CSV table of C-alpha atoms in Angstrom, one decimal:
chain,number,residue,atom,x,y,z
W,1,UNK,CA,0.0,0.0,0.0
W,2,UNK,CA,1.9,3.1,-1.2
W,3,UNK,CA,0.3,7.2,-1.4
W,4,UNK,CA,3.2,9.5,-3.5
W,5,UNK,CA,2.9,13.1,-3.5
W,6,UNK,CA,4.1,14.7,-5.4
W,7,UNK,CA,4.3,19.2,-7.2
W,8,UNK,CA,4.7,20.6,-4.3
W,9,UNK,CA,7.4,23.5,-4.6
W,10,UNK,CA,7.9,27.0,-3.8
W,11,UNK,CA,5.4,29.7,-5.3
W,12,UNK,CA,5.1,33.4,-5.1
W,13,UNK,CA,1.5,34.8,-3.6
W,14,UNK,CA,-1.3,34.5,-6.4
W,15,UNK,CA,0.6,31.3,-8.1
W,16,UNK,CA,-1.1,28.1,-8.2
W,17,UNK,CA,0.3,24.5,-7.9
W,18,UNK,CA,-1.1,21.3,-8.7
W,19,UNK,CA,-0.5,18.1,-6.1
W,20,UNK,CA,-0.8,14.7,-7.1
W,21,UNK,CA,-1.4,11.4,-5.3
W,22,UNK,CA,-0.8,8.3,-6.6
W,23,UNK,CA,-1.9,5.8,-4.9
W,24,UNK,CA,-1.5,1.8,-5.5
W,25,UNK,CA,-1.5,-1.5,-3.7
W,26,UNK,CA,-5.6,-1.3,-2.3
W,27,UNK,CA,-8.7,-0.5,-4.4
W,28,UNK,CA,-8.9,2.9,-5.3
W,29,UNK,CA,-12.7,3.1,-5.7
W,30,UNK,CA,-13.0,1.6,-2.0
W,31,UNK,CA,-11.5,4.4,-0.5
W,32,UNK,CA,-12.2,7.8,0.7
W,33,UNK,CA,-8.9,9.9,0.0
W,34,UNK,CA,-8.2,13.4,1.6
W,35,UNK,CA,-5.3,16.1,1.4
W,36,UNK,CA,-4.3,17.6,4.8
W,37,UNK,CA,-1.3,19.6,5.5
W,38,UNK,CA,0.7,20.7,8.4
W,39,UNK,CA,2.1,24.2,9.2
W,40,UNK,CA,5.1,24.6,11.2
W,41,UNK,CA,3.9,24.5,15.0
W,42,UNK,CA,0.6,23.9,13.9
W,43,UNK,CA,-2.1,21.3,13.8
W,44,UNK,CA,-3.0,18.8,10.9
W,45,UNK,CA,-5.4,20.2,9.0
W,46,UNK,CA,-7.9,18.8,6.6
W,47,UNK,CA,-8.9,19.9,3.4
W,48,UNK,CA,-10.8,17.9,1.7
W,49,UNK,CA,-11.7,14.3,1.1
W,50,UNK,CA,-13.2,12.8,-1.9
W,51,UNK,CA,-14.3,9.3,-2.5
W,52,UNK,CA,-16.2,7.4,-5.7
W,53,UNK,CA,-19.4,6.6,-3.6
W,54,UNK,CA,-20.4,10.1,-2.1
W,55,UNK,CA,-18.4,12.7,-4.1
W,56,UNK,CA,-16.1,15.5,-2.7
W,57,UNK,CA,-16.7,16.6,1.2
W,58,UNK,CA,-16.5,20.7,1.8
W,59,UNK,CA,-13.7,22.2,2.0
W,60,UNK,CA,-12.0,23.9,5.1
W,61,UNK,CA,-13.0,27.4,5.4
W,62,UNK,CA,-9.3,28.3,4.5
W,63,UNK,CA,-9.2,27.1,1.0
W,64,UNK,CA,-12.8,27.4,0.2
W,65,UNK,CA,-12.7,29.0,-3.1
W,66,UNK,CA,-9.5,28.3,-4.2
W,67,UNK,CA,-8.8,24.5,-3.9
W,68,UNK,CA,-10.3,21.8,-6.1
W,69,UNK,CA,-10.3,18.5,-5.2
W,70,UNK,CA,-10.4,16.0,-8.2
W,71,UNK,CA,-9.6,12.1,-9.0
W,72,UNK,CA,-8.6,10.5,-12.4
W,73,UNK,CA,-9.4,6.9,-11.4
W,74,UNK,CA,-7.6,5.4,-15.0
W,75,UNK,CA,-4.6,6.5,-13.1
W,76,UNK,CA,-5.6,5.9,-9.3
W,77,UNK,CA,-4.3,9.5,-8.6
W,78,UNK,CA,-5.9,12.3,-6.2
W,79,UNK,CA,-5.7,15.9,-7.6
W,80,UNK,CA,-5.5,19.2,-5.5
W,81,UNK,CA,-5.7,22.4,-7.4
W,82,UNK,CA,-4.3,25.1,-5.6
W,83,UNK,CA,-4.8,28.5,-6.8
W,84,UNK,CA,-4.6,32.3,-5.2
W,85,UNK,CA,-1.8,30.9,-2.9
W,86,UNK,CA,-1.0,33.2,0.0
W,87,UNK,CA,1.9,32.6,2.4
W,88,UNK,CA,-0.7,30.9,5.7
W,89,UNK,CA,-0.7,28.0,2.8
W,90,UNK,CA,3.0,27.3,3.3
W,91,UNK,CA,3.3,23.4,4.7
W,92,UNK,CA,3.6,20.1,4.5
W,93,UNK,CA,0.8,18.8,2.3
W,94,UNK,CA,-0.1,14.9,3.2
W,95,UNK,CA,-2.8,12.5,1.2
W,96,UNK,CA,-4.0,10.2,3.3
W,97,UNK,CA,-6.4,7.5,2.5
W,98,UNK,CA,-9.0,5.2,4.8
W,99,UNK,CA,-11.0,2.9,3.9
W,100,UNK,CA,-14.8,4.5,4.0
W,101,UNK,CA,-17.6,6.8,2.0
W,102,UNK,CA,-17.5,9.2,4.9
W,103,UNK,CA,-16.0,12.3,3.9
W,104,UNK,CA,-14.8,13.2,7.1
W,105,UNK,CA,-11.7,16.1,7.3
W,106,UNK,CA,-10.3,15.0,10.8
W,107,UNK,CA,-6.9,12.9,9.9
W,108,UNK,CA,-7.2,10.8,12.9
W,109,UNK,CA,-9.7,9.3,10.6
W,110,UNK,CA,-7.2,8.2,8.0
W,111,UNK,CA,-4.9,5.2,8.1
W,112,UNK,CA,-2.9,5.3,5.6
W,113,UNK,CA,-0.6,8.4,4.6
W,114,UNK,CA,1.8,9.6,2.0
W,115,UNK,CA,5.0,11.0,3.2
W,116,UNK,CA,4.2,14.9,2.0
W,117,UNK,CA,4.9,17.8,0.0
W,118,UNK,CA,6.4,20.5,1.1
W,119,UNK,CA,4.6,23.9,-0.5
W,120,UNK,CA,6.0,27.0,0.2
W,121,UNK,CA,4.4,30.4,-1.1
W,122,UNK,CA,6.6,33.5,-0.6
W,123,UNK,CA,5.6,37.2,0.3
């Protein structure tokens, strides 16, 4: 069971980036699948979750607007579009996958983990 991440980078404010997770090694469709990411000193936060059965969850209030959550399911990868970055983005970003149609954005729900991207956006 393997989750890659993968375009994070660094990015002025305004930019966009596009993360990936490619999953493999369970059944894609079985699973609900969520980005979170981690600020220095700072909680895990969720952002959203998407799964086959019941669609994409809402998005935390701090991305609402600007993230899209999307899955290509030919290629068993996770999409998050990130666009109007501003520097409270800046983190680790994790996709984390559980076994479940609940679309649930608390990542002590989740089981299974990726091992980040870092995203920075600058000033």
């Amino acid at each position: 069971v393997q989750l890659v991440e993968s375009g994070g980078g660094l990015v002025q404010t305004g930019g966009s980036l596009r993360l990936s997770c490619e999953v493999s090694g369970f059944i894609f469709d079985a699973y609900a699948i969520g980005w979170f990411r981690q600020a220095p000193g700072k909680e895990r936060e969720g952002i959203s979750v998407i799964s086959s059965s019941t669609g994409s969850s809402p998005y935390a209030d701090s991305v609402k607007g600007r993230f899209t959550i999307s899955s290509n399911h030919a290629k068993d990868t996770v999409y998050l579009q990130m666009n109007r970055l501003k520097p409270d983005d800046t983190g680790v970003y994790y996709c984390a996958a559980e076994y479940s149609d609940l679309l649930l954005l608390d990542p002590t729900g989740f089981g299974l983990w990726g091992q980040g991207t870092q995203v920075t956006v600058s000033s």
